[in-house]
Amino acid sequence: MGRLRVADRLRVVSLVAVVFVTAFDGLALSTLVPQIAVDLHLGGLYGAFTAAYALAQLFGALFVYGRVRSALPLGAALFCLGAAGCAVSPTALCLVCARCVQGVGGGLAVGGVYASIDRDVDEGDRPVVFAVLASVWVVPSIIGPGLAQLVMVAWSWRALFLVTAVVAAACAALLARASQPGERTSSALPLGTRVVLMTVGAISVATAPFAGRGPVAVVLALVTLTGLVLIYRAFTLVRPVPVPGTPVRTLATPLLCRGVAQALYGGAEGAGAWYVHGIRPGATFLVVTTGACVWAAASWAQSRDALRSWVIRNGLAVGLLPVVSVAAFTSAVLLGGTDAKILSLCACTTAAGAFVGVVEPIISSALFSQRAPESSTALPVVIQVDDLLVPGVVVAVLGTAMGSAATHALLALLAGLGLLALVTWTASGGLTRHWLHHTTEGQRRADGDAGG
């Protein structure tokens, strides 16, 4: 792994800690959402709560590039404040608002991590760095859901938010100590684009509780479509390196594939946890842990270069994983036995986790190899918006459907995501194959120069 110019060991630890605490929060909380909904009577706010964190991160992500080094500790501090607010929230509305604050902090902190990687890590080492950061999810995926279940049984789900707040406070202190103020980066995103994208996220959160209720469902669909169009327009701010025979639009398709992969995994995990809670509450952590462990294992394998060539050369086999995930969830709904349903849901999250774990590091590295040096500020923010907006809107709709027990809506949405994931991954083959050839040739030249 390449050295980070500005990061001594303390800074490296703090960057990894930021990813760890956000991963732990997401994985641990997914097993508790059904119980939180019962305790605070979320009702129509179920969808807003499940989507508030992801969509609120857009606010932090889009403004992270003013002062990256001060954004990191500030983001961790806001994350801590939001988690503490969730722990003491007396009503469902207060909980959603506190979750939004936590999301803004997470967007600032994780956005700062992306910017640090782009600025301080050599291009040849970025695939390993992306995969290693993704594999930081290994420990949270193993201990997160089970620990959350134990904490809830022993005390309350509020105690989990308190633990998260304490860890985030420690991250904020580490980041503040490791930060070197004064370095600024220029943003390639105009302020108007930021405001519009944030407005779309805010409207999506506001309309999520009413999805499926007459004309408002049409409004939410239009808002979602507008958000996707805006993301596509944001792609034009990233000036790709010209590639002979490769059209510029190939930059948009992999970004859409990343977003869909994240949305598919989030949807499979959320729907699986909700469905299992209804038939056997104690088994929710099993469904979540299975998918997360597979995701982390696939990412780790990518960091060791164990799967990269095989994945790109056997793209259709990888593209069938979303189809397997949807089929497994459908089987869980149709099968009669409780144990069979749980096994099918584990298979659903396993296939979705394998897909996103394999695809995400490859596409991220391919995208960074395609962009011109002067667009280095734009691409990380576009990638993070891609990670947040598409999955956030999907989770908002899923949350509303889960709150109203509309299983047919979950099936339809997951089926659509599975098909879109297959199509976008297949369409991304040209870019990823070119990137593999480019990196392989570059490594050969470097080895030749070293030997000479």
Short mmCIF file of C-alpha atoms in Angstrom, two decimals:
data_model
loop_
_atom_site.label_atom_id
_atom_site.label_comp_id
_atom_site.label_asym_id
_atom_site.label_seq_id
_atom_site.Cartn_x
_atom_site.Cartn_y
_atom_site.Cartn_z
CA MET A 1 0.00 0.00 0.00
CA GLY A 2 1.25 3.45 -0.86
CA ARG A 3 2.21 5.86 1.88
CA LEU A 4 -0.06 8.70 2.84
CA ARG A 5 2.00 11.87 2.67
CA VAL A 6 0.26 13.64 5.53
CA ALA A 7 -0.77 10.63 7.55
CA ASP A 8 1.44 9.26 10.26
CA ARG A 9 0.23 6.14 12.00
CA LEU A 10 -2.19 8.13 14.14
CA ARG A 11 -3.88 9.53 11.06
CA VAL A 12 -4.09 6.13 9.38
CA VAL A 13 -5.72 4.68 12.49
CA SER A 14 -8.18 7.58 12.66
CA LEU A 15 -9.19 7.18 8.99
CA VAL A 16 -9.80 3.47 9.47
CA ALA A 17 -11.70 4.20 12.69
CA VAL A 18 -14.10 6.51 10.84
CA VAL A 19 -14.95 3.76 8.36
CA PHE A 20 -15.25 1.27 11.22
CA VAL A 21 -17.68 3.30 13.31
CA THR A 22 -19.94 4.12 10.35
CA ALA A 23 -19.92 0.45 9.31
CA PHE A 24 -20.70 -0.69 12.84
CA ASP A 25 -23.56 1.79 13.12
CA GLY A 26 -25.18 0.64 9.88
CA LEU A 27 -24.77 -3.09 10.46
CA ALA A 28 -25.72 -3.10 14.12
CA LEU A 29 -28.72 -0.83 13.69
CA SER A 30 -30.23 -2.91 10.89
CA THR A 31 -31.16 -5.63 13.38
CA LEU A 32 -32.87 -3.16 15.74
CA VAL A 33 -35.01 -1.07 13.38
CA PRO A 34 -38.10 -3.31 13.70
CA GLN A 35 -37.96 -3.08 17.50
CA ILE A 36 -37.36 0.69 17.42
CA ALA A 37 -40.42 1.03 15.19
CA VAL A 38 -42.52 -0.77 17.81
CA ASP A 39 -41.16 1.13 20.83
CA LEU A 40 -41.49 4.64 19.36
CA HIS A 41 -44.50 3.95 17.12
CA LEU A 42 -42.73 5.08 13.97
CA GLY A 43 -45.73 4.26 11.80
CA GLY A 44 -45.59 6.50 8.72
CA LEU A 45 -42.09 7.68 9.69
CA TYR A 46 -40.64 4.19 9.23
CA GLY A 47 -39.48 4.99 5.72
CA ALA A 48 -38.13 8.39 6.75
CA PHE A 49 -36.08 6.87 9.56
CA THR A 50 -34.57 4.16 7.39
CA ALA A 51 -33.60 6.67 4.68
CA ALA A 52 -32.76 9.76 6.74
CA TYR A 53 -29.20 8.74 7.53
CA ALA A 54 -28.23 7.85 3.95
CA LEU A 55 -29.81 10.89 2.34
CA ALA A 56 -28.62 13.32 5.01
CA GLN A 57 -25.05 12.29 4.25
CA LEU A 58 -25.44 14.16 0.97
CA PHE A 59 -25.34 17.43 2.90
CA GLY A 60 -21.98 16.52 4.38
CA ALA A 61 -20.62 14.91 1.22
CA LEU A 62 -21.33 17.90 -1.00
CA PHE A 63 -19.70 20.41 1.34
CA VAL A 64 -16.72 18.35 2.44
CA TYR A 65 -14.26 19.86 -0.02
CA GLY A 66 -13.86 23.27 1.59
CA ARG A 67 -11.47 22.20 4.33
CA VAL A 68 -10.95 18.47 4.15
CA ARG A 69 -8.83 18.23 7.27
CA SER A 70 -11.24 20.15 9.45
CA ALA A 71 -14.20 18.29 7.87
CA LEU A 72 -12.97 14.98 9.26
CA PRO A 73 -13.04 15.84 12.99
CA LEU A 74 -16.14 18.01 12.53
CA GLY A 75 -17.93 15.13 10.81
CA ALA A 76 -17.01 12.71 13.59
CA ALA A 77 -18.21 15.22 16.19
CA LEU A 78 -21.58 15.68 14.43
CA PHE A 79 -21.87 11.90 14.10
CA CYS A 80 -21.33 11.64 17.86
CA LEU A 81 -23.93 14.36 18.54
CA GLY A 82 -26.50 12.67 16.32
CA ALA A 83 -25.96 9.27 17.93
CA ALA A 84 -26.37 10.79 21.39
CA GLY A 85 -29.56 12.51 20.22
CA CYS A 86 -30.94 9.18 18.94
CA ALA A 87 -30.20 7.62 22.33
CA VAL A 88 -32.32 10.15 24.23
CA SER A 89 -35.04 10.83 21.61
CA PRO A 90 -38.47 10.79 23.28
CA THR A 91 -40.51 10.69 20.05
CA ALA A 92 -40.25 9.27 16.55
CA LEU A 93 -39.86 12.74 14.99
CA CYS A 94 -36.97 13.60 17.31
CA LEU A 95 -35.33 10.28 16.41
CA VAL A 96 -35.55 11.02 12.67
CA CYS A 97 -34.09 14.52 13.17
CA ALA A 98 -31.21 13.17 15.27
CA ARG A 99 -30.55 10.53 12.64
CA CYS A 100 -30.30 13.30 10.03
CA VAL A 101 -27.66 15.09 12.14
CA GLN A 102 -25.77 11.81 12.41
CA GLY A 103 -25.99 11.44 8.63
CA VAL A 104 -24.52 14.90 7.99
CA GLY A 105 -21.61 14.02 10.24
CA GLY A 106 -21.10 10.70 8.51
CA GLY A 107 -21.09 12.41 5.12
CA LEU A 108 -18.46 14.91 6.22
CA ALA A 109 -16.21 12.28 7.79
CA VAL A 110 -16.45 9.61 5.08
CA GLY A 111 -16.17 12.26 2.37
CA GLY A 112 -12.96 13.42 3.97
CA VAL A 113 -11.65 9.86 3.85
CA TYR A 114 -12.40 9.65 0.10
CA ALA A 115 -10.67 13.00 -0.49
CA SER A 116 -7.62 11.93 1.51
CA ILE A 117 -7.31 8.75 -0.52
CA ASP A 118 -7.61 10.63 -3.80
CA ARG A 119 -5.07 13.27 -2.78
CA ASP A 120 -2.51 11.26 -0.83
CA VAL A 121 -2.45 7.73 -2.26
CA ASP A 122 -0.57 6.81 -5.43
CA GLU A 123 -2.78 5.79 -8.35
CA GLY A 124 -1.35 2.29 -8.50
CA ASP A 125 -2.13 1.69 -4.83
CA ARG A 126 -5.73 2.92 -4.89
CA PRO A 127 -7.31 -0.46 -5.74
CA VAL A 128 -5.70 -1.95 -2.63
CA VAL A 129 -6.70 1.03 -0.46
CA PHE A 130 -10.33 0.92 -1.60
CA ALA A 131 -10.52 -2.80 -0.99
CA VAL A 132 -8.81 -2.60 2.41
CA LEU A 133 -11.21 0.10 3.57
CA ALA A 134 -14.10 -2.03 2.36
CA SER A 135 -12.69 -5.02 4.23
CA VAL A 136 -12.70 -2.93 7.43
CA TRP A 137 -16.34 -4.06 7.48
CA VAL A 138 -15.19 -7.58 8.45
CA VAL A 139 -15.18 -7.02 12.22
CA PRO A 140 -18.42 -4.99 12.36
CA SER A 141 -20.14 -7.56 10.16
CA ILE A 142 -19.14 -10.34 12.54
CA ILE A 143 -19.75 -8.68 15.90
CA GLY A 144 -22.15 -5.85 15.03
CA PRO A 145 -25.54 -7.56 14.64
CA GLY A 146 -24.96 -10.07 17.44
CA LEU A 147 -23.64 -7.41 19.83
CA ALA A 148 -26.59 -5.17 19.02
CA GLN A 149 -28.99 -8.00 19.84
CA LEU A 150 -27.24 -8.65 23.17
CA VAL A 151 -27.24 -4.96 24.10
CA MET A 152 -30.93 -4.64 23.31
CA VAL A 153 -31.82 -7.71 25.38
CA ALA A 154 -29.64 -6.66 28.33
CA TRP A 155 -30.48 -2.96 28.32
CA SER A 156 -32.14 -1.21 25.38
CA TRP A 157 -31.52 -0.17 21.79
CA ARG A 158 -30.74 3.29 23.20
CA ALA A 159 -27.59 1.87 24.80
CA LEU A 160 -26.26 0.97 21.35
CA PHE A 161 -26.53 4.59 20.22
CA LEU A 162 -24.66 5.65 23.37
CA VAL A 163 -21.84 3.21 22.60
CA THR A 164 -21.66 4.56 19.04
CA ALA A 165 -21.54 8.12 20.36
CA VAL A 166 -18.60 7.30 22.65
CA VAL A 167 -16.62 5.65 19.82
CA ALA A 168 -17.37 8.56 17.48
CA ALA A 169 -16.18 11.01 20.14
CA ALA A 170 -12.89 9.12 20.35
CA CYS A 171 -12.58 9.27 16.54
CA ALA A 172 -13.21 13.03 16.61
CA ALA A 173 -10.44 13.47 19.18
CA LEU A 174 -8.00 11.37 17.14
CA LEU A 175 -8.82 13.23 13.93
CA ALA A 176 -8.49 16.64 15.59
CA ARG A 177 -5.07 15.67 16.92
CA ALA A 178 -3.91 14.24 13.57
CA SER A 179 -5.30 17.06 11.41
CA GLN A 180 -3.05 19.61 9.76
CA PRO A 181 -5.21 22.70 9.11
CA GLY A 182 -4.75 25.11 6.29
CA GLU A 183 -4.83 22.88 3.23
CA ARG A 184 -7.75 23.66 0.94
CA THR A 185 -9.03 21.92 -2.14
CA SER A 186 -11.02 23.48 -4.93
CA SER A 187 -14.47 22.05 -5.63
CA ALA A 188 -15.43 21.14 -9.17
CA LEU A 189 -19.13 21.11 -8.24
CA PRO A 190 -20.91 24.46 -8.62
CA LEU A 191 -22.87 25.66 -5.60
CA GLY A 192 -26.12 25.49 -7.58
CA THR A 193 -25.61 21.79 -8.29
CA ARG A 194 -24.95 21.14 -4.61
CA VAL A 195 -28.10 22.97 -3.55
CA VAL A 196 -30.28 21.16 -6.08
CA LEU A 197 -28.92 17.76 -5.14
CA MET A 198 -29.41 18.47 -1.44
CA THR A 199 -32.94 19.68 -2.13
CA VAL A 200 -33.71 16.43 -3.92
CA GLY A 201 -32.43 14.49 -0.92
CA ALA A 202 -34.49 16.58 1.50
CA ILE A 203 -37.67 16.22 -0.56
CA SER A 204 -37.08 12.48 -0.83
CA VAL A 205 -36.89 12.21 2.97
CA ALA A 206 -39.98 14.37 3.38
CA THR A 207 -42.09 12.42 0.90
CA ALA A 208 -40.87 8.95 1.88
CA PRO A 209 -43.47 8.43 4.66
CA PHE A 210 -46.25 9.00 2.14
CA ALA A 211 -44.99 6.78 -0.66
CA GLY A 212 -47.74 4.63 -2.06
CA ARG A 213 -50.52 7.03 -1.10
CA GLY A 214 -52.16 8.18 -4.28
CA PRO A 215 -50.68 11.13 -6.20
CA VAL A 216 -47.85 11.62 -3.70
CA ALA A 217 -46.33 8.33 -4.89
CA VAL A 218 -46.07 9.87 -8.36
CA VAL A 219 -44.33 12.91 -6.87
CA LEU A 220 -41.79 10.67 -5.14
CA ALA A 221 -41.17 8.82 -8.39
CA LEU A 222 -40.56 12.13 -10.19
CA VAL A 223 -38.24 13.30 -7.42
CA THR A 224 -36.28 10.06 -7.69
CA LEU A 225 -36.04 10.41 -11.46
CA THR A 226 -34.90 14.02 -11.08
CA GLY A 227 -32.20 12.94 -8.65
CA LEU A 228 -30.90 10.33 -11.07
CA VAL A 229 -30.85 12.87 -13.91
CA LEU A 230 -28.93 15.31 -11.71
CA ILE A 231 -26.38 12.64 -10.88
CA TYR A 232 -25.96 11.92 -14.58
CA ARG A 233 -25.45 15.64 -15.19
CA ALA A 234 -22.88 15.69 -12.40
CA PHE A 235 -20.89 13.09 -14.34
CA THR A 236 -20.10 15.76 -16.94
CA LEU A 237 -18.05 17.57 -14.27
CA VAL A 238 -15.62 14.65 -14.25
CA ARG A 239 -13.50 14.91 -17.39
CA PRO A 240 -12.48 11.38 -18.36
CA VAL A 241 -9.20 10.50 -20.00
CA PRO A 242 -9.95 9.80 -23.70
CA VAL A 243 -9.93 6.09 -24.39
CA PRO A 244 -9.82 4.93 -28.03
CA GLY A 245 -13.04 3.15 -28.91
CA THR A 246 -14.60 3.80 -25.48
CA PRO A 247 -17.44 6.36 -25.44
CA VAL A 248 -17.64 8.89 -22.62
CA ARG A 249 -21.00 7.51 -21.53
CA THR A 250 -19.21 4.41 -20.21
CA LEU A 251 -18.28 6.56 -17.22
CA ALA A 252 -21.96 6.95 -16.30
CA THR A 253 -22.93 3.29 -16.51
CA PRO A 254 -20.38 2.00 -13.95
CA LEU A 255 -21.39 4.76 -11.53
CA LEU A 256 -25.01 3.72 -11.89
CA CYS A 257 -23.95 0.10 -11.38
CA ARG A 258 -22.23 1.02 -8.10
CA GLY A 259 -25.31 2.81 -6.85
CA VAL A 260 -27.62 -0.02 -7.85
CA ALA A 261 -25.33 -2.60 -6.21
CA GLN A 262 -25.37 -0.65 -2.95
CA ALA A 263 -29.15 -0.22 -3.19
CA LEU A 264 -29.69 -3.93 -3.88
CA TYR A 265 -27.63 -4.95 -0.87
CA GLY A 266 -29.31 -2.37 1.39
CA GLY A 267 -32.72 -3.46 0.15
CA ALA A 268 -32.01 -7.17 0.60
CA GLU A 269 -30.59 -6.58 4.07
CA GLY A 270 -33.42 -4.30 5.21
CA ALA A 271 -36.19 -6.42 3.76
CA GLY A 272 -34.60 -9.61 5.09
CA ALA A 273 -34.22 -8.21 8.62
CA TRP A 274 -37.81 -6.97 8.61
CA TYR A 275 -39.21 -10.23 7.27
CA VAL A 276 -37.25 -12.40 9.73
CA HIS A 277 -38.31 -10.16 12.63
CA GLY A 278 -41.91 -11.02 11.79
CA ILE A 279 -41.34 -14.79 11.93
CA ARG A 280 -38.45 -15.19 14.41
CA PRO A 281 -37.11 -11.93 15.94
CA GLY A 282 -33.96 -13.52 17.39
CA ALA A 283 -32.70 -14.55 13.95
CA THR A 284 -32.48 -11.09 12.40
CA PHE A 285 -28.78 -10.77 13.18
CA LEU A 286 -28.10 -14.04 11.32
CA VAL A 287 -29.47 -12.69 8.04
CA VAL A 288 -27.59 -9.39 8.35
CA THR A 289 -24.30 -10.97 9.47
CA THR A 290 -24.27 -13.54 6.66
CA GLY A 291 -24.50 -10.94 3.90
CA ALA A 292 -22.06 -8.53 5.55
CA CYS A 293 -19.43 -11.23 6.10
CA VAL A 294 -19.61 -12.29 2.46
CA TRP A 295 -19.35 -8.63 1.38
CA ALA A 296 -16.26 -8.15 3.55
CA ALA A 297 -14.68 -11.42 2.39
CA ALA A 298 -15.17 -10.51 -1.27
CA SER A 299 -13.65 -7.07 -0.70
CA TRP A 300 -10.69 -8.60 1.11
CA ALA A 301 -10.16 -11.03 -1.76
CA GLN A 302 -10.09 -8.06 -4.12
CA SER A 303 -7.44 -6.40 -1.97
CA ARG A 304 -5.28 -9.50 -2.45
CA ASP A 305 -5.86 -9.41 -6.24
CA ALA A 306 -7.35 -12.89 -5.92
CA LEU A 307 -10.51 -12.29 -7.95
CA ARG A 308 -9.95 -9.27 -10.15
CA SER A 309 -9.04 -10.94 -13.46
CA TRP A 310 -11.54 -13.76 -13.01
CA VAL A 311 -14.38 -11.36 -12.20
CA ILE A 312 -13.82 -9.19 -15.27
CA ARG A 313 -13.41 -12.17 -17.59
CA ASN A 314 -16.50 -13.90 -16.16
CA GLY A 315 -18.73 -10.87 -15.86
CA LEU A 316 -21.96 -12.70 -16.68
CA ALA A 317 -21.49 -15.09 -13.75
CA VAL A 318 -21.05 -12.12 -11.41
CA GLY A 319 -24.07 -10.40 -12.95
CA LEU A 320 -26.24 -13.39 -12.08
CA LEU A 321 -25.67 -12.82 -8.33
CA PRO A 322 -28.39 -10.11 -8.13
CA VAL A 323 -30.79 -12.49 -9.89
CA VAL A 324 -29.96 -15.19 -7.33
CA SER A 325 -30.56 -12.70 -4.52
CA VAL A 326 -34.01 -11.77 -5.84
CA ALA A 327 -34.90 -15.43 -6.42
CA ALA A 328 -33.88 -16.31 -2.86
CA PHE A 329 -36.07 -13.56 -1.40
CA THR A 330 -38.97 -14.72 -3.56
CA SER A 331 -38.47 -18.26 -2.27
CA ALA A 332 -38.51 -16.99 1.31
CA VAL A 333 -41.90 -15.39 0.72
CA LEU A 334 -43.37 -18.47 -0.98
CA LEU A 335 -41.90 -21.23 1.20
CA GLY A 336 -43.92 -22.49 4.15
CA GLY A 337 -41.41 -23.50 6.84
CA THR A 338 -39.81 -20.92 9.11
CA ASP A 339 -36.34 -22.45 8.87
CA ALA A 340 -36.59 -22.58 5.07
CA LYS A 341 -37.56 -18.91 4.99
CA ILE A 342 -34.58 -17.94 7.14
CA LEU A 343 -32.16 -19.96 5.01
CA SER A 344 -33.57 -18.38 1.85
CA LEU A 345 -33.16 -14.89 3.31
CA CYS A 346 -29.56 -15.69 4.28
CA ALA A 347 -28.97 -16.77 0.67
CA CYS A 348 -30.56 -13.49 -0.49
CA THR A 349 -28.21 -11.27 1.51
CA THR A 350 -25.24 -13.55 0.72
CA ALA A 351 -25.69 -13.16 -3.04
CA ALA A 352 -26.26 -9.40 -2.76
CA GLY A 353 -23.24 -9.01 -0.46
CA ALA A 354 -21.01 -11.00 -2.82
CA PHE A 355 -22.10 -8.83 -5.75
CA VAL A 356 -21.40 -5.46 -4.13
CA GLY A 357 -18.19 -6.72 -2.49
CA VAL A 358 -16.77 -7.90 -5.81
CA VAL A 359 -18.02 -5.09 -8.04
CA GLU A 360 -17.48 -1.96 -5.95
CA PRO A 361 -13.64 -2.00 -5.62
CA ILE A 362 -13.20 -2.86 -9.31
CA ILE A 363 -15.49 -0.10 -10.59
CA SER A 364 -14.09 2.51 -8.17
CA SER A 365 -10.54 1.79 -9.31
CA ALA A 366 -11.57 1.79 -12.97
CA LEU A 367 -13.28 5.16 -12.59
CA PHE A 368 -10.25 6.74 -10.92
CA SER A 369 -8.03 5.47 -13.73
CA GLN A 370 -10.32 7.17 -16.28
CA ARG A 371 -10.45 10.68 -14.84
CA ALA A 372 -8.12 13.51 -15.71
CA PRO A 373 -5.88 14.97 -12.97
CA GLU A 374 -7.72 18.31 -12.93
CA SER A 375 -10.98 16.53 -12.02
CA SER A 376 -9.53 14.85 -8.94
CA THR A 377 -11.81 16.87 -6.66
CA ALA A 378 -14.97 16.14 -8.58
CA LEU A 379 -14.80 12.36 -8.83
CA PRO A 380 -14.72 11.52 -5.09
CA VAL A 381 -17.80 13.65 -4.41
CA VAL A 382 -19.65 12.18 -7.41
CA ILE A 383 -18.78 8.69 -6.18
CA GLN A 384 -20.08 9.48 -2.71
CA VAL A 385 -23.29 11.02 -4.05
CA ASP A 386 -23.63 7.87 -6.15
CA ASP A 387 -23.23 5.78 -2.97
CA LEU A 388 -25.90 7.74 -1.13
CA LEU A 389 -28.68 9.09 -3.33
CA VAL A 390 -29.74 6.00 -5.28
CA PRO A 391 -29.61 3.63 -2.26
CA GLY A 392 -31.14 6.30 -0.02
CA VAL A 393 -34.20 6.78 -2.18
CA VAL A 394 -34.57 3.02 -2.62
CA VAL A 395 -34.32 2.44 1.13
CA ALA A 396 -36.92 5.18 1.68
CA VAL A 397 -39.39 3.36 -0.55
CA LEU A 398 -38.45 0.01 0.98
CA GLY A 399 -38.90 1.40 4.49
CA THR A 400 -42.37 2.63 3.65
CA ALA A 401 -43.30 -0.72 2.11
CA MET A 402 -41.93 -2.60 5.13
CA GLY A 403 -43.83 -0.32 7.48
CA SER A 404 -47.09 -1.17 5.72
CA ALA A 405 -46.24 -4.88 5.34
CA ALA A 406 -46.56 -4.63 1.55
CA THR A 407 -44.51 -7.71 0.69
CA HIS A 408 -45.47 -7.54 -2.97
CA ALA A 409 -43.92 -4.05 -3.17
CA LEU A 410 -40.65 -5.41 -1.76
CA LEU A 411 -40.61 -8.19 -4.31
CA ALA A 412 -41.28 -5.82 -7.19
CA LEU A 413 -38.60 -3.33 -6.12
CA LEU A 414 -35.94 -5.97 -5.45
CA ALA A 415 -36.72 -7.64 -8.78
CA GLY A 416 -36.29 -4.31 -10.59
CA LEU A 417 -33.01 -3.66 -8.80
CA GLY A 418 -31.72 -7.13 -9.61
CA LEU A 419 -32.47 -6.71 -13.31
CA LEU A 420 -30.94 -3.22 -13.38
CA ALA A 421 -27.83 -4.49 -11.60
CA LEU A 422 -27.41 -7.23 -14.19
CA VAL A 423 -27.82 -4.78 -17.08
CA THR A 424 -25.51 -2.06 -15.71
CA TRP A 425 -22.78 -4.52 -14.73
CA THR A 426 -22.86 -6.09 -18.19
CA ALA A 427 -22.73 -2.64 -19.80
CA SER A 428 -19.74 -1.70 -17.59
CA GLY A 429 -17.61 -4.50 -19.03
CA GLY A 430 -15.84 -2.29 -21.58
CA LEU A 431 -14.49 0.14 -19.00
CA THR A 432 -13.44 -2.51 -16.50
CA ARG A 433 -11.70 -4.64 -19.14
CA HIS A 434 -9.82 -1.59 -20.41
CA TRP A 435 -8.80 -0.72 -16.86
CA LEU A 436 -7.56 -4.27 -16.23
CA HIS A 437 -5.49 -4.16 -19.43
CA HIS A 438 -4.18 -0.69 -18.52
CA THR A 439 -3.10 -1.68 -15.00
CA THR A 440 -1.61 -4.98 -16.18
CA GLU A 441 0.46 -3.27 -18.87
CA GLY A 442 1.54 -0.58 -16.42
CA GLN A 443 2.70 -3.21 -13.95
CA ARG A 444 4.62 -5.03 -16.67
CA ARG A 445 6.39 -1.82 -17.70
CA ALA A 446 7.21 -1.03 -14.08
CA ASP A 447 8.63 -4.52 -13.56
CA GLY A 448 10.66 -4.15 -16.78
CA ASP A 449 12.07 -0.80 -15.65
CA ALA A 450 12.96 -2.23 -12.26
CA GLY A 451 14.66 -5.21 -13.87
CA GLY A 452 16.62 -2.94 -16.24
#
